PDB file of C-alpha atoms in Angstrom:
ATOM      1  CA  MET A   1     -59.570  -0.792  -2.671  1.00 51.00           C
ATOM      2  CA  THR A   2     -56.742  -1.938  -3.162  1.00 53.00           C
ATOM      3  CA  MET A   3     -53.695  -0.688  -0.715  1.00 51.00           C
ATOM      4  CA  THR A   4     -49.880  -1.534  -2.402  1.00 52.00           C
ATOM      5  CA  THR A   5     -47.993  -1.671   0.955  1.00 50.00           C
ATOM      6  CA  ILE A   6     -43.820  -1.126   0.611  1.00 52.00           C
ATOM      7  CA  MET A   7     -41.865  -3.503   3.141  1.00 49.00           C
ATOM      8  CA  ALA A   8     -38.344  -3.561   4.540  1.00 46.00           C
ATOM      9  CA  PRO A   9     -35.290  -4.163   2.586  1.00 48.00           C
ATOM     10  CA  GLU A  10     -35.419  -7.806   2.241  1.00 46.00           C
ATOM     11  CA  ARG A  11     -31.962  -8.235   2.206  1.00 47.00           C
ATOM     12  CA  ILE A  12     -29.067  -5.887   1.356  1.00 56.00           C
ATOM     13  CA  ASP A  13     -26.957  -7.316  -1.294  1.00 78.00           C
ATOM     14  CA  LEU A  14     -23.038  -6.242  -2.509  1.00 90.00           C
ATOM     15  CA  ARG A  15     -21.902  -6.096  -4.958  1.00 93.00           C
ATOM     16  CA  VAL A  16     -18.467  -5.779  -6.776  1.00 95.00           C
ATOM     17  CA  GLU A  17     -17.782  -2.917  -9.231  1.00 95.00           C
ATOM     18  CA  LEU A  18     -15.110  -1.735 -11.166  1.00 95.00           C
ATOM     19  CA  LEU A  19     -14.526   1.797 -12.674  1.00 95.00           C
ATOM     20  CA  VAL A  20     -14.901   1.053 -16.967  1.00 94.00           C
ATOM     21  CA  ASP A  21     -15.021   4.378 -19.222  1.00 92.00           C
ATOM     22  CA  GLN A  22     -15.278   6.824 -15.987  1.00 93.00           C
ATOM     23  CA  ARG A  23     -18.910   4.279 -14.674  1.00 94.00           C
ATOM     24  CA  TRP A  24     -19.314   2.226 -12.664  1.00 94.00           C
ATOM     25  CA  PHE A  25     -20.041  -1.229 -13.953  1.00 94.00           C
ATOM     26  CA  ALA A  26     -20.979  -3.772 -11.437  1.00 94.00           C
ATOM     27  CA  VAL A  27     -19.263  -7.416 -12.143  1.00 94.00           C
ATOM     28  CA  CYS A  28     -20.831  -9.867  -9.080  1.00 93.00           C
ATOM     29  CA  ALA A  29     -21.733 -10.441  -6.066  1.00 93.00           C
ATOM     30  CA  LEU A  30     -19.485  -9.793  -3.325  1.00 93.00           C
ATOM     31  CA  THR A  31     -20.740 -13.595  -1.768  1.00 92.00           C
ATOM     32  CA  ASP A  32     -19.694 -14.757  -5.609  1.00 92.00           C
ATOM     33  CA  LEU A  33     -16.322 -14.193  -4.566  1.00 94.00           C
ATOM     34  CA  ILE A  34     -14.102 -16.642  -2.209  1.00 94.00           C
ATOM     35  CA  PRO A  35     -11.444 -15.674  -0.654  1.00 94.00           C
ATOM     36  CA  GLY A  36      -7.843 -16.072  -2.138  1.00 92.00           C
ATOM     37  CA  ARG A  37      -9.841 -17.070  -5.477  1.00 93.00           C
ATOM     38  CA  GLY A  38     -10.146 -14.937  -8.551  1.00 96.00           C
ATOM     39  CA  VAL A  39     -12.540 -15.509 -11.406  1.00 96.00           C
ATOM     40  CA  ALA A  40     -13.323 -14.198 -14.814  1.00 97.00           C
ATOM     41  CA  ALA A  41     -16.290 -11.543 -16.089  1.00 96.00           C
ATOM     42  CA  LEU A  42     -16.542  -9.919 -18.864  1.00 95.00           C
ATOM     43  CA  LEU A  43     -16.909  -5.707 -19.498  1.00 94.00           C
ATOM     44  CA  PRO A  44     -19.205  -4.224 -21.778  1.00 91.00           C
ATOM     45  CA  ASP A  45     -16.747  -3.696 -24.436  1.00 93.00           C
ATOM     46  CA  GLY A  46     -16.670  -7.995 -24.259  1.00 94.00           C
ATOM     47  CA  SER A  47     -13.142  -7.383 -22.508  1.00 95.00           C
ATOM     48  CA  GLN A  48     -12.356 -10.338 -20.201  1.00 97.00           C
ATOM     49  CA  VAL A  49     -11.254  -9.341 -16.153  1.00 98.00           C
ATOM     50  CA  ALA A  50     -10.288 -11.140 -13.732  1.00 98.00           C
ATOM     51  CA  VAL A  51     -11.838 -10.395  -9.965  1.00 98.00           C
ATOM     52  CA  PHE A  52     -10.365 -11.593  -6.881  1.00 97.00           C
ATOM     53  CA  LEU A  53     -11.298 -11.115  -3.062  1.00 95.00           C
ATOM     54  CA  ASP A  54      -8.034 -11.004  -0.719  1.00 91.00           C
ATOM     55  CA  ARG A  55      -8.639 -12.748   2.636  1.00 88.00           C
ATOM     56  CA  ALA A  56      -9.228  -9.772   4.238  1.00 89.00           C
ATOM     57  CA  GLY A  57     -11.534  -9.340   1.821  1.00 90.00           C
ATOM     58  CA  SER A  58     -10.753  -6.597  -0.027  1.00 92.00           C
ATOM     59  CA  PRO A  59     -11.525  -7.271  -4.384  1.00 95.00           C
ATOM     60  CA  TYR A  60      -9.180  -6.300  -7.501  1.00 97.00           C
ATOM     61  CA  ALA A  61      -9.875  -6.737 -10.281  1.00 98.00           C
ATOM     62  CA  ILE A  62      -7.352  -6.623 -13.491  1.00 98.00           C
ATOM     63  CA  ASP A  63      -6.807  -8.101 -17.362  1.00 98.00           C
ATOM     64  CA  ASN A  64      -7.548 -11.559 -17.162  1.00 98.00           C
ATOM     65  CA  ARG A  65      -5.256 -11.947 -20.204  1.00 98.00           C
ATOM     66  CA  ASP A  66      -1.735 -12.738 -19.450  1.00 98.00           C
ATOM     67  CA  PRO A  67       0.151 -10.660 -21.623  1.00 98.00           C
ATOM     68  CA  PHE A  68       2.881 -13.972 -21.278  1.00 98.00           C
ATOM     69  CA  THR A  69       1.354 -16.710 -23.213  1.00 97.00           C
ATOM     70  CA  GLY A  70      -1.783 -14.934 -24.967  1.00 98.00           C
ATOM     71  CA  ALA A  71      -4.632 -17.381 -22.555  1.00 98.00           C
ATOM     72  CA  TYR A  72      -7.489 -16.087 -20.629  1.00 98.00           C
ATOM     73  CA  VAL A  73      -6.415 -17.352 -16.810  1.00 98.00           C
ATOM     74  CA  LEU A  74      -5.167 -15.396 -14.933  1.00 98.00           C
ATOM     75  CA  SER A  75      -8.687 -15.169 -13.201  1.00 98.00           C
ATOM     76  CA  ARG A  76      -7.306 -18.634 -11.909  1.00 97.00           C
ATOM     77  CA  GLY A  77      -4.190 -17.588 -10.544  1.00 97.00           C
ATOM     78  CA  LEU A  78      -2.705 -17.832  -6.716  1.00 95.00           C
ATOM     79  CA  LEU A  79      -2.717 -15.147  -4.625  1.00 96.00           C
ATOM     80  CA  GLY A  80      -0.246 -13.325  -2.465  1.00 95.00           C
ATOM     81  CA  SER A  81       2.207 -10.563  -1.601  1.00 94.00           C
ATOM     82  CA  ALA A  82       5.593  -9.077  -2.116  1.00 92.00           C
ATOM     83  CA  ASP A  83       6.323  -6.114   1.226  1.00 91.00           C
ATOM     84  CA  GLY A  84       2.688  -5.774   1.320  1.00 90.00           C
ATOM     85  CA  ARG A  85       1.664  -6.005  -2.068  1.00 92.00           C
ATOM     86  CA  PRO A  86      -1.068  -8.065  -3.290  1.00 96.00           C
ATOM     87  CA  PHE A  87      -0.557 -10.492  -6.512  1.00 97.00           C
ATOM     88  CA  VAL A  88      -1.452 -12.899  -8.262  1.00 98.00           C
ATOM     89  CA  ALA A  89       1.149 -16.201  -9.745  1.00 98.00           C
ATOM     90  CA  SER A  90       0.107 -16.948 -13.653  1.00 98.00           C
ATOM     91  CA  PRO A  91      -0.998 -20.088 -13.359  1.00 97.00           C
ATOM     92  CA  LEU A  92       0.844 -20.775 -16.313  1.00 97.00           C
ATOM     93  CA  LEU A  93       4.619 -19.449 -16.296  1.00 96.00           C
ATOM     94  CA  LYS A  94       4.204 -18.330 -13.006  1.00 97.00           C
ATOM     95  CA  GLN A  95       4.523 -14.314 -13.197  1.00 98.00           C
ATOM     96  CA  ARG A  96       3.407 -12.179 -10.829  1.00 98.00           C
ATOM     97  CA  PHE A  97       1.201  -9.104 -11.019  1.00 98.00           C
ATOM     98  CA  ASP A  98       0.836  -6.125  -8.488  1.00 98.00           C
ATOM     99  CA  LEU A  99      -3.192  -6.200  -8.631  1.00 98.00           C
ATOM    100  CA  GLU A 100      -3.140  -2.825  -6.921  1.00 97.00           C
ATOM    101  CA  THR A 101      -1.206  -1.533 -10.324  1.00 97.00           C
ATOM    102  CA  GLY A 102      -0.925  -4.417 -13.075  1.00 98.00           C
ATOM    103  CA  ARG A 103       3.001  -3.765 -12.532  1.00 98.00           C
ATOM    104  CA  CYS A 104       4.449  -7.617 -13.201  1.00 98.00           C
ATOM    105  CA  LEU A 105       7.070  -7.852 -10.429  1.00 97.00           C
ATOM    106  CA  ASP A 106       9.084 -10.237 -12.862  1.00 97.00           C
ATOM    107  CA  ASP A 107       9.404  -8.197 -15.425  1.00 97.00           C
ATOM    108  CA  GLU A 108       8.563  -4.243 -15.146  1.00 94.00           C
ATOM    109  CA  THR A 109       8.621  -3.859 -18.536  1.00 98.00           C
ATOM    110  CA  VAL A 110       5.388  -5.773 -18.661  1.00 98.00           C
ATOM    111  CA  THR A 111       1.233  -4.527 -17.237  1.00 98.00           C
ATOM    112  CA  VAL A 112      -2.065  -5.464 -16.903  1.00 98.00           C
ATOM    113  CA  GLN A 113      -4.758  -3.410 -17.056  1.00 98.00           C
ATOM    114  CA  ALA A 114      -5.763  -2.735 -13.085  1.00 98.00           C
ATOM    115  CA  TYR A 115      -9.568  -1.606 -12.174  1.00 97.00           C
ATOM    116  CA  ALA A 116     -10.734   1.000  -9.251  1.00 97.00           C
ATOM    117  CA  THR A 117     -12.702  -1.439  -7.135  1.00 96.00           C
ATOM    118  CA  ARG A 118     -16.166  -0.644  -4.963  1.00 95.00           C
ATOM    119  CA  THR A 119     -17.997  -1.990  -2.962  1.00 93.00           C
ATOM    120  CA  ALA A 120     -21.437  -1.000  -3.336  1.00 84.00           C
ATOM    121  CA  ASP A 121     -25.219  -2.112  -1.590  1.00 76.00           C
ATOM    122  CA  GLN A 122     -27.832  -3.566  -3.695  1.00 55.00           C
ATOM    123  CA  VAL A 123     -31.436  -3.189  -2.204  1.00 47.00           C
ATOM    124  CA  SER A 124     -33.632  -5.816  -3.057  1.00 36.00           C
ATOM    125  CA  ALA A 125     -37.441  -4.094  -1.856  1.00 34.00           C
ATOM    126  CA  GLN A 126     -39.868  -6.409  -1.820  1.00 31.00           C
ATOM    127  CA  VAL A 127     -43.569  -4.452  -3.203  1.00 35.00           C
ATOM    128  CA  ALA A 128     -47.220  -6.434  -2.770  1.00 32.00           C
TER     129      ALA A 128
END
């Protein structure tokens, strides 16, 4: 007789998900992010997104393309806050983008796409 035993979950990983086209899309594990730094990720349509984890542990995501230069570099920007609002400063010309709204804090006529984010459990079950 063959027995199949389902073990307790080996570990629980938190993944960062973005709301893209009315669906949640996993972009990375939360442990892939370093507080205060960004990473670039590809979305299903081939566009790039910059994903950040602030020092309080909250994830954010905006377009990775700097609208002032056209370069895909916002994920390399420096995180900060202004009036309690988190932002990333472009590494090229230093314009600051609000991580919650995508609005440029230095030129209110310019915005980048901001994405709703969440962390979700990804359970790894071991089957023996």
